[in-house]
Short mmCIF file of C-alpha atoms and ligand atoms in Angstrom, two decimals:
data_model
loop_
_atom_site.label_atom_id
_atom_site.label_comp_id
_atom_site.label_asym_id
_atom_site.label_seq_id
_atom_site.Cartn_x
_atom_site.Cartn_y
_atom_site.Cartn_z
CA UNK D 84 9.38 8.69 41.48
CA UNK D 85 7.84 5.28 40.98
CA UNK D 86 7.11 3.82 37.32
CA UNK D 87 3.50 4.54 38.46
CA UNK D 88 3.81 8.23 38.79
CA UNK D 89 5.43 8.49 35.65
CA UNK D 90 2.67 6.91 33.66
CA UNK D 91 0.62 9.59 31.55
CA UNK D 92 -2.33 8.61 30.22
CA UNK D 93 -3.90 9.11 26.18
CA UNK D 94 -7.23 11.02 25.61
CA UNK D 95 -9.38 10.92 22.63
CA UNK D 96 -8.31 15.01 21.44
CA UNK D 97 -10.98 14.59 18.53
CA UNK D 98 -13.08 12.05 16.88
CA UNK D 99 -13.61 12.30 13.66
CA UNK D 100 -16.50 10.38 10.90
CA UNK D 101 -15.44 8.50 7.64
CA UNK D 102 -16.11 9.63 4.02
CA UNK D 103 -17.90 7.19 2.29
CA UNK D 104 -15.82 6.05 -1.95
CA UNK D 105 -14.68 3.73 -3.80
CA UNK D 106 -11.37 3.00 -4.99
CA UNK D 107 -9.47 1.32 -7.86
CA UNK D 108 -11.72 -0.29 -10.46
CA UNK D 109 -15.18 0.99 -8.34
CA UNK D 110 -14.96 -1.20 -5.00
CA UNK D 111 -16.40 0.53 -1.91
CA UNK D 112 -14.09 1.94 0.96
CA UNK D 113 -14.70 3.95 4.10
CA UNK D 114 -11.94 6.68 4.66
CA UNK D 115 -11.09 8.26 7.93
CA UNK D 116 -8.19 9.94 6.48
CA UNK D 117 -6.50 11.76 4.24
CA UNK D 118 -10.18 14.48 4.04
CA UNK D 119 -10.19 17.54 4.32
CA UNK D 120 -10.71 18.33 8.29
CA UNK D 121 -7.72 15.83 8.58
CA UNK D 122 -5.21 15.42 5.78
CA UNK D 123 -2.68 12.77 7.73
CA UNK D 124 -1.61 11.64 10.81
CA UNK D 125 2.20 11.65 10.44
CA UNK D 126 3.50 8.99 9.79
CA UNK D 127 0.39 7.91 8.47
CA UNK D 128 -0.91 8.88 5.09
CA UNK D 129 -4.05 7.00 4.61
CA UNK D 130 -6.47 4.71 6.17
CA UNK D 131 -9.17 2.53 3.74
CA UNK D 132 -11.40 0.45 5.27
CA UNK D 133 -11.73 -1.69 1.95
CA UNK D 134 -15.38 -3.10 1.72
CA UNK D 135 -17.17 -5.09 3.49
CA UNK D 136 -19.08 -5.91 0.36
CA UNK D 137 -20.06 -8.55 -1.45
CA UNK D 138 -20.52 -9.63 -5.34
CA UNK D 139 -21.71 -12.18 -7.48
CA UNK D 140 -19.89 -14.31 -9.37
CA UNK D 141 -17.20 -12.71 -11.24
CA UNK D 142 -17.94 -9.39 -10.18
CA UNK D 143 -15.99 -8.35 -7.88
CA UNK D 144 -13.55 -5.15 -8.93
CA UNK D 145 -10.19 -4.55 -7.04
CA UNK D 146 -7.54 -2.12 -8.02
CA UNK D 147 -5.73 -3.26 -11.30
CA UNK D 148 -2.13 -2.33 -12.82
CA UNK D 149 -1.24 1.39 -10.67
CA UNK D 150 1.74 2.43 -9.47
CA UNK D 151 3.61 4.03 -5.90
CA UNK D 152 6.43 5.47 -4.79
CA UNK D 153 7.98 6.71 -1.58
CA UNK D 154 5.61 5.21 1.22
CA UNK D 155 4.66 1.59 2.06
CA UNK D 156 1.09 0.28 1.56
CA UNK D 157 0.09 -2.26 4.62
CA UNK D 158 -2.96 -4.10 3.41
CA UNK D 159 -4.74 -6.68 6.54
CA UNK D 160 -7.23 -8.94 4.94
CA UNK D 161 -10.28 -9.67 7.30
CA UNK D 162 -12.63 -11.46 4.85
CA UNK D 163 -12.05 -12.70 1.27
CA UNK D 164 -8.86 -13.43 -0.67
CA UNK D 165 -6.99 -10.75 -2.75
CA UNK D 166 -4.23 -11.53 -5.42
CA UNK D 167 -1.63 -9.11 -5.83
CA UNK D 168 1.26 -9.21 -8.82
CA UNK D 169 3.51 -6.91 -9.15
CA UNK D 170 5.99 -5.38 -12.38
CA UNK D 171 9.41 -7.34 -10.32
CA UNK D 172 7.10 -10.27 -11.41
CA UNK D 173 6.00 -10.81 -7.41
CA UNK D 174 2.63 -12.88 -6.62
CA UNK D 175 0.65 -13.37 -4.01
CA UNK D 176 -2.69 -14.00 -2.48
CA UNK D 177 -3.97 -13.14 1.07
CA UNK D 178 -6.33 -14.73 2.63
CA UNK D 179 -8.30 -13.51 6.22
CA UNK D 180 -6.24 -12.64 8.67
CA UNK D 181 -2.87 -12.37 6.44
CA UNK D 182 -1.03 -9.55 6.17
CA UNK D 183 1.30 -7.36 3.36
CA UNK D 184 3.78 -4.69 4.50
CA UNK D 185 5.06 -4.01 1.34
CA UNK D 186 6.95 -1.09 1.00
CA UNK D 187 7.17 0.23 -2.55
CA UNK D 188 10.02 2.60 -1.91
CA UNK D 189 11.46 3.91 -5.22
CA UNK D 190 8.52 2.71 -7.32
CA UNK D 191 6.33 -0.55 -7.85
CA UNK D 192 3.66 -1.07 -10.17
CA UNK D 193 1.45 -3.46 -8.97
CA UNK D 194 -2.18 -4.96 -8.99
CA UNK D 195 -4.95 -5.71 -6.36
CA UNK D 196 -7.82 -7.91 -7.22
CA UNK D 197 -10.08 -10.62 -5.39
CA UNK D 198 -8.20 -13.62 -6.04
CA UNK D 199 -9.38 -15.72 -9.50
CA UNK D 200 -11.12 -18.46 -7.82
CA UNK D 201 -12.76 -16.56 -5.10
CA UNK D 202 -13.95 -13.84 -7.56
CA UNK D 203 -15.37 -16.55 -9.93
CA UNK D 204 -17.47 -17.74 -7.18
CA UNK D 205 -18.54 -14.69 -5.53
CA UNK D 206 -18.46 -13.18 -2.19
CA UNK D 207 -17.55 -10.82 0.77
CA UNK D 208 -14.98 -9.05 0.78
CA UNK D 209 -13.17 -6.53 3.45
CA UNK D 210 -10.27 -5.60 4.65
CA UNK D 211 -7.82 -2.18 5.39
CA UNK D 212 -4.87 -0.90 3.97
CA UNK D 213 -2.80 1.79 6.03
CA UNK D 214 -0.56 3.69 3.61
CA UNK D 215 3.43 4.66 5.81
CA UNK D 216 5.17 7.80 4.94
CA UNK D 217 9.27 6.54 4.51
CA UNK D 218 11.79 9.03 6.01
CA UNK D 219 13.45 11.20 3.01
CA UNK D 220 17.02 9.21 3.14
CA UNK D 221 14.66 6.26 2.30
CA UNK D 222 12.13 7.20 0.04
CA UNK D 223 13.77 5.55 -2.76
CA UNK D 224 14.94 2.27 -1.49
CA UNK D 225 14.14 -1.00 -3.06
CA UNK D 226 10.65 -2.41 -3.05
CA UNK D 227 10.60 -4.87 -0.20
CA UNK D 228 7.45 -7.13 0.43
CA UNK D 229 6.72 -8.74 3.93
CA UNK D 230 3.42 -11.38 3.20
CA UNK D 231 2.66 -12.52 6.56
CA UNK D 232 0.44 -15.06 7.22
CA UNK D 233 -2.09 -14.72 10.12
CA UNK D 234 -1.28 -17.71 11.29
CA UNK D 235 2.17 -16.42 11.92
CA UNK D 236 0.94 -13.60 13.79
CA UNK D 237 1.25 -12.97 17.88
CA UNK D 238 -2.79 -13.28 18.78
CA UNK D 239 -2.62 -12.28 22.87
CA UNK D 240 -4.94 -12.92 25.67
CA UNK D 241 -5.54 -10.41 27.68
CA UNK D 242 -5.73 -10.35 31.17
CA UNK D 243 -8.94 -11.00 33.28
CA UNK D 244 -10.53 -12.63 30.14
CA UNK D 245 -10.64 -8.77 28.63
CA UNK D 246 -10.53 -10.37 24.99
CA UNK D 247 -7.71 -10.55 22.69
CA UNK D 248 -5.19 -8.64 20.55
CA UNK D 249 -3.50 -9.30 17.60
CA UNK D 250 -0.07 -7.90 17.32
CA UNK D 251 0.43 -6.72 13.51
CA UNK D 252 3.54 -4.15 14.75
CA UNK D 253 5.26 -3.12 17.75
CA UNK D 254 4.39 -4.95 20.70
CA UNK D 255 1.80 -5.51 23.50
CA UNK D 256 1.76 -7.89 26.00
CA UNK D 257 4.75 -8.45 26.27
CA UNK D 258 4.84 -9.97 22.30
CA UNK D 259 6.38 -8.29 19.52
CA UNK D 260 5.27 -8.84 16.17
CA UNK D 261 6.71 -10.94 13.98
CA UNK D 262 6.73 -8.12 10.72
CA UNK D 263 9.62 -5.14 10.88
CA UNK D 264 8.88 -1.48 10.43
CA UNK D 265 11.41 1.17 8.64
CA UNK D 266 10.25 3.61 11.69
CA UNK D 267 8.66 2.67 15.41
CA UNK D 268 5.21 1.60 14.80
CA UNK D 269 2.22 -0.05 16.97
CA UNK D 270 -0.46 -1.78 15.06
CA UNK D 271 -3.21 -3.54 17.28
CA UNK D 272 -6.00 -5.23 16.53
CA UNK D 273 -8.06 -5.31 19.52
CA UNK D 274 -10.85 -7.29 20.31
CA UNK D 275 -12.63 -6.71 23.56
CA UNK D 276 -15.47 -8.74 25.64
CA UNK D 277 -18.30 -6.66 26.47
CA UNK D 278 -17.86 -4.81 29.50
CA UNK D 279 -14.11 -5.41 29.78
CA UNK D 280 -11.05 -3.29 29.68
CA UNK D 281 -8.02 -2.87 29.13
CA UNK D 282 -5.58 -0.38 29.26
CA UNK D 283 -2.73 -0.64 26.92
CA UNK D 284 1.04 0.34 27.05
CA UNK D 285 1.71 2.87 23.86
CA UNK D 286 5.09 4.48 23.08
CA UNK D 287 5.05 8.18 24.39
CA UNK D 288 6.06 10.45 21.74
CA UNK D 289 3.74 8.79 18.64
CA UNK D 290 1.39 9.97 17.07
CA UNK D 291 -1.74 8.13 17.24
CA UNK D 292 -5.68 6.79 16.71
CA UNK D 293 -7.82 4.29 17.28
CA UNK D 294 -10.67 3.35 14.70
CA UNK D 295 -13.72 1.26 15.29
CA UNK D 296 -14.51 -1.33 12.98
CA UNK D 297 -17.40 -2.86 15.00
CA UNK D 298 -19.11 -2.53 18.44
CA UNK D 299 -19.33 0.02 20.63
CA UNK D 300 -16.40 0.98 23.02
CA UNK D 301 -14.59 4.16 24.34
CA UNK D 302 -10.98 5.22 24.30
CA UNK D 303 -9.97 6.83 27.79
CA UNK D 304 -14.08 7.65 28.63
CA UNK D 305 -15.17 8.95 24.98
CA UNK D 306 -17.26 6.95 22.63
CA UNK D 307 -15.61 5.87 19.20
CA UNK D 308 -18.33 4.68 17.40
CA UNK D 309 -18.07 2.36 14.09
CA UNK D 310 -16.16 3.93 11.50
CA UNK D 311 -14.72 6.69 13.37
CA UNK D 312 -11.26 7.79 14.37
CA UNK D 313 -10.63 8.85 17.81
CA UNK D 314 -6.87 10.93 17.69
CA UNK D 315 -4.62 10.41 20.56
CA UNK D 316 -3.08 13.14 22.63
CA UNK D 317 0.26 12.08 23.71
CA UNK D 318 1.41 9.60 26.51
CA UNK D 319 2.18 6.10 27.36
CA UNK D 320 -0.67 4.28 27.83
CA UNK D 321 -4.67 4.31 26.72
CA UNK D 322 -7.67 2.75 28.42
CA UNK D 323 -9.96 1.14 26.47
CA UNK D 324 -13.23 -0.26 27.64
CA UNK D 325 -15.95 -2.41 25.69
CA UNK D 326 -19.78 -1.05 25.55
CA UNK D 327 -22.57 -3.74 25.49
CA UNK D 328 -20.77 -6.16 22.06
CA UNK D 329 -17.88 -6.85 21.65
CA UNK D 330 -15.75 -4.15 20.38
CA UNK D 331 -13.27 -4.81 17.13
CA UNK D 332 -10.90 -1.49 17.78
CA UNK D 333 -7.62 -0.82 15.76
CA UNK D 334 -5.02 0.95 17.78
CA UNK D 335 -2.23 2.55 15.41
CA UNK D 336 0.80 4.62 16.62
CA UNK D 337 4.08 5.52 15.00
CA UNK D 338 6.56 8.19 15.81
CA UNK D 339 6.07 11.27 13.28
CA UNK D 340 8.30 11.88 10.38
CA UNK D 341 7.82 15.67 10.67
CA UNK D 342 9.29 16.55 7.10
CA UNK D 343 7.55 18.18 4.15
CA UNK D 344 4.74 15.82 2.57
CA UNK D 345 4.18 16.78 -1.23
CA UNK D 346 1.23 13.99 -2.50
CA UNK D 347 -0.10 13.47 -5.81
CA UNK D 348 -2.33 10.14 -6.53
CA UNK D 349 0.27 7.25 -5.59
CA UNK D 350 3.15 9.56 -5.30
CA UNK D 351 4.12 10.46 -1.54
CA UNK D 352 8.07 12.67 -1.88
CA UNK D 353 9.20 15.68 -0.17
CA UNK D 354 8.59 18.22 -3.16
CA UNK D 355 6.97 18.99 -6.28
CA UNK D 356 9.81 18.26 -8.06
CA UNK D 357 10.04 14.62 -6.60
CA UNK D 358 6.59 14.28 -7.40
CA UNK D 359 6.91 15.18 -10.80
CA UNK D 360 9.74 12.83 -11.70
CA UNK D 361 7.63 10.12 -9.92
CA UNK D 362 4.92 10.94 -12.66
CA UNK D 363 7.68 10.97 -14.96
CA UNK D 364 9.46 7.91 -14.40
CA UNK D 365 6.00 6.14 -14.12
CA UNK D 366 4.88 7.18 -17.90
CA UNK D 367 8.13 6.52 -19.12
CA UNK D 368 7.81 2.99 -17.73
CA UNK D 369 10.77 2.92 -15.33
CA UNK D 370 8.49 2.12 -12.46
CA UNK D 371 7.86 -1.24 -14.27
CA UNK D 372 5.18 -2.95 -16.09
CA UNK D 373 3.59 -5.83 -14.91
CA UNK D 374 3.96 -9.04 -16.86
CA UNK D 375 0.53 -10.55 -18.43
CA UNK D 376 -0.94 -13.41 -16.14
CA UNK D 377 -0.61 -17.16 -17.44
CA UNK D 378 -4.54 -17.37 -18.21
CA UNK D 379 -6.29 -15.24 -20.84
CA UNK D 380 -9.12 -12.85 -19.44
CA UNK D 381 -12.25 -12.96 -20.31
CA UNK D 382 -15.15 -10.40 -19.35
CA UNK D 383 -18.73 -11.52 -19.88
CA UNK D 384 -21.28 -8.78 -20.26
CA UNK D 385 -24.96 -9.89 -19.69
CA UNK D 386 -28.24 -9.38 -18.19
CA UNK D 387 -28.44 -9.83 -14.47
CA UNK D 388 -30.76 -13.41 -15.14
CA UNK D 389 -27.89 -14.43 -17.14
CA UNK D 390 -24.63 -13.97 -16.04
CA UNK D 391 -24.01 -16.14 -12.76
CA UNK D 392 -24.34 -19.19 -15.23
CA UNK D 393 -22.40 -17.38 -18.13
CA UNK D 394 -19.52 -17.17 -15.75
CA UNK D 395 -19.75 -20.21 -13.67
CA UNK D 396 -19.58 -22.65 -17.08
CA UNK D 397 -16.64 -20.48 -18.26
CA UNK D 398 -14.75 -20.78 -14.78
CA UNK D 399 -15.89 -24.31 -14.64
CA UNK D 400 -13.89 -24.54 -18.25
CA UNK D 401 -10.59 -23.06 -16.44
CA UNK D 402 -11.00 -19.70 -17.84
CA UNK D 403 -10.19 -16.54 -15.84
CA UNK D 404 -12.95 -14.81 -16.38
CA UNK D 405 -14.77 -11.65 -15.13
CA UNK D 406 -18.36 -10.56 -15.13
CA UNK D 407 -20.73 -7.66 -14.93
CA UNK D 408 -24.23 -6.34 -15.93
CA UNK D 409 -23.56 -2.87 -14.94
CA UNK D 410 -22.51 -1.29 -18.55
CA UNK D 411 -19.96 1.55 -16.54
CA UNK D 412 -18.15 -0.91 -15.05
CA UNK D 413 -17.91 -3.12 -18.13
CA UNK D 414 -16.77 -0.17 -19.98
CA UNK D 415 -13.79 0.61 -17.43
CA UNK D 416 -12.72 -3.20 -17.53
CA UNK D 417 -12.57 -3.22 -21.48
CA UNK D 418 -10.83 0.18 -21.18
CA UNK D 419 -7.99 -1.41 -18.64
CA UNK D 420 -7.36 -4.57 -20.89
CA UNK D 421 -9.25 -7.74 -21.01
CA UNK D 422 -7.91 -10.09 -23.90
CA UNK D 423 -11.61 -11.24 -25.00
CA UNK D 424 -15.18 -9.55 -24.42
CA UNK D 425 -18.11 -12.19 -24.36
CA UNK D 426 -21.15 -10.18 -25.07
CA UNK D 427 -24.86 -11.78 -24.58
CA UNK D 428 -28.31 -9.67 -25.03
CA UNK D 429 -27.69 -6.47 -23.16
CA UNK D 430 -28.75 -2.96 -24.12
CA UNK D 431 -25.08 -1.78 -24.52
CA UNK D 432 -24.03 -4.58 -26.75
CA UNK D 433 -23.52 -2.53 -29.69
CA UNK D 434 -21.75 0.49 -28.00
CA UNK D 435 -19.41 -1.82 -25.82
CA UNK D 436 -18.68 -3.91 -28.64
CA UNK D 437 -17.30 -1.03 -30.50
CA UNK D 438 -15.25 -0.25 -27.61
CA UNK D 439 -13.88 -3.52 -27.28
CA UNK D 440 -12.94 -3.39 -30.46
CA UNK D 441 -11.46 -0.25 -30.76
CA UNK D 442 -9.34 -1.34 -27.77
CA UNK D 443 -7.91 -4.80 -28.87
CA UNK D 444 -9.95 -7.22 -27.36
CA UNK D 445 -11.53 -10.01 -29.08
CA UNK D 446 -15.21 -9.44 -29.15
CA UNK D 447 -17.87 -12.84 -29.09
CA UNK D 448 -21.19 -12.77 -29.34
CA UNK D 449 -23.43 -15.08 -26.71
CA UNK D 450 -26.73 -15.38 -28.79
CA UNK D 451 -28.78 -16.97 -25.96
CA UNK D 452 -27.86 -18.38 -22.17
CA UNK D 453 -27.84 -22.31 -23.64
CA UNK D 454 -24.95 -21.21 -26.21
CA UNK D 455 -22.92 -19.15 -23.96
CA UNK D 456 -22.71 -21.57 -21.38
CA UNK D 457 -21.84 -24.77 -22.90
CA UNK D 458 -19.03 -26.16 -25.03
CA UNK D 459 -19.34 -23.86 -28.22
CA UNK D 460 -18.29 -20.17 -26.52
CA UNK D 461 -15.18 -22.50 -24.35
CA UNK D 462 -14.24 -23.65 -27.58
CA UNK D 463 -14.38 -20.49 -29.56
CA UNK D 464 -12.62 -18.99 -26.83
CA UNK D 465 -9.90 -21.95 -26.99
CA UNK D 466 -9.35 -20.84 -30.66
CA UNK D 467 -8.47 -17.65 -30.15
CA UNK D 468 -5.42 -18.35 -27.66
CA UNK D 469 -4.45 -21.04 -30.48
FE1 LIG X 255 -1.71 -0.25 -4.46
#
């Protein structure tokens, strides 16, 4: 037999819509799995389409101090910058295109949150985190963290002027990517020319699915539109072929685990029991706590009219500081830790700044817009770190 006659092509088996949440501290993701017509896709736990949205100054939300244990958590940034910190006193930020395969392993606690600077000034952000299953002998390893840059990443032409992808694991092209899995995996980023195709080498054996971010396109003759996930039937290679636009497709493989999944939350083990101590270990702290940032936090609650300036002449006066007008999601900020509460004229003011009190935080008042944003609140504030 010739290499030709062994080739067995992919179909699309089933394609499948999001479920529209949010996540973390109340930011917006699209979910094509775990739900309930499709719990996983071993060895894959969990697909987030994070965003795209956008916020105004100081109000964007990410996912602050929670913990994991026994998968990885691959986060690709496509717009925006996110800061991550985590309780074995690791920091980063990633920035479009950029990459973390971090593999939590026996336990991390960590945070995600737009990055300081980008959050003070507002605006879009979106990426997707993939969540790995680890095999059972390595569920409990230590935390490792790969933070690739994009610019480090194999971005490949494809032939006949087809388009390009990006090579986040595995290999296509004939380019393997520059970040190491704990089991086989293929992570593509495609990006094909309308029209175009391309048909694409993929390891027989994996699992796998392609998801449309944008565009129209189909995977071996049926239509994956945006925000779907087309599964793969087995085989070694899948044709792919651009509608009308330009079609931003994610290609994902990995050869499955096939060992007993018991989930809770952040906890992915092998049983109940594992689970349990995870939860256990976690609220006894031996999962970590993570160390208080440099800079003091600051949450400003105010009026729609009012806030952008309320937060731009505190940022401008090099304070990290956070905003919002929306009284729930002030509430769940206070309730996660902030270390001072400015309150202006807002129709909660009196029930948030018993909360904020009853949780620790400094509380100051912001009489009027002129006050708040000038010398007097920076100062006040600049007394209370002494
Ligand atoms: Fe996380």
């Amino acid at each position: 037999m010739t290499a030709q006659e062994t080739q067995h092509p992919r179909t699309v088996r089933a394609v499948f819509a999001s479920h529209q949440g949010t996540e973390g501290a109340g930011f917006p993701i699209t979910r094509p799995f775990p739900t309930r017509t499709l719990p996983m896709v071993d060895p894959f736990l969990l697909l987030d389409e994070m965003g795209p949205y956008e916020f105004g100054p100081g109000q964007g939300v990410g996912a602050p101090d929670h913990p994991h244990r026994g998968f990885e958590t691959v986060t690709y940034m496509l717009e925006g910058r996110f800061e991550h910190r985590d309780s074995a006193g690791n920091h980063g930020i990633l920035g479009p295109g950029d990459v973390q395969w971090m593999t939590a392993g026996a336990g991390v606690v960590h945070s995600e949150t737009p990055e300081k600077d980008f959050n003070a000034a507002g605006g879009r952000l979106h990426g997707l985190q993939l969540w790995v299953n680890l095999p059972a002998d390595q569920k409990m390893i230590e935390p490792r963290y790969q933070d690739t840059p994009g610019s480090a990443i194999p971005v490949v032409d494809l032939p006949d002027g087809a388009g390009t992808v990006k090579v986040i694991a595995g290999e296509a092209e004939g380019e393997g990517a520059v970040i190491d899995t704990r089991t086989p995996i293929q992570y593509l980023h495609f990006t094909l020319q309308p029209g175009k195709r391309h048909t694409q080498a993929v390891p027989a054996g994996h699992n796998g699915f392609v998801y449309t971010l944008s565009g129209r396109g189909a995977a071996a003759g049926t239509d994956v539109p945006p925000q779907h996930l087309g599964i793969l039937t087995d085989g070694d290679r899948l044709e792919l072929a651009a509608g009308d636009e330009p079609w931003s497709v994610l290609l994902i493989t990995g050869r499955p685990l096939d060992e007993p999944v018991a989930r809770w939350g952040p906890f992915v083990m092998n049983t109940e029991a594992q689970v349990q101590q995870a939860l256990d270990d976690f609220r006894a702290g031996r999962l970590g706590r993570i160390q208080a940032p440099e800079r003091h936090r600051v949450l400003v609650v105010a009026k729609e009219d009012e806030l952008d300036a309320l937060v731009a002449g505190l940022h401008a006066a090099g304070h990290d500081v956070q905003g919002t007008s929306d009284p729930a999601s002030a509430e769940r900020r206070i309730r996660a830790g902030v270390e001072a509460v400015v309150l202006a004229d807002h129709p909660h003011r009196r029930r948030l700044s018993m909360l904020a009190t009853s949780t620790g935080s400094h509380v100051l008042d912001a009489p009027d817009a002129d006050d708040a944003a000038g010398a007097d609140l920076d100062a006040r504030l600049r007394a209370l770190w002494g």
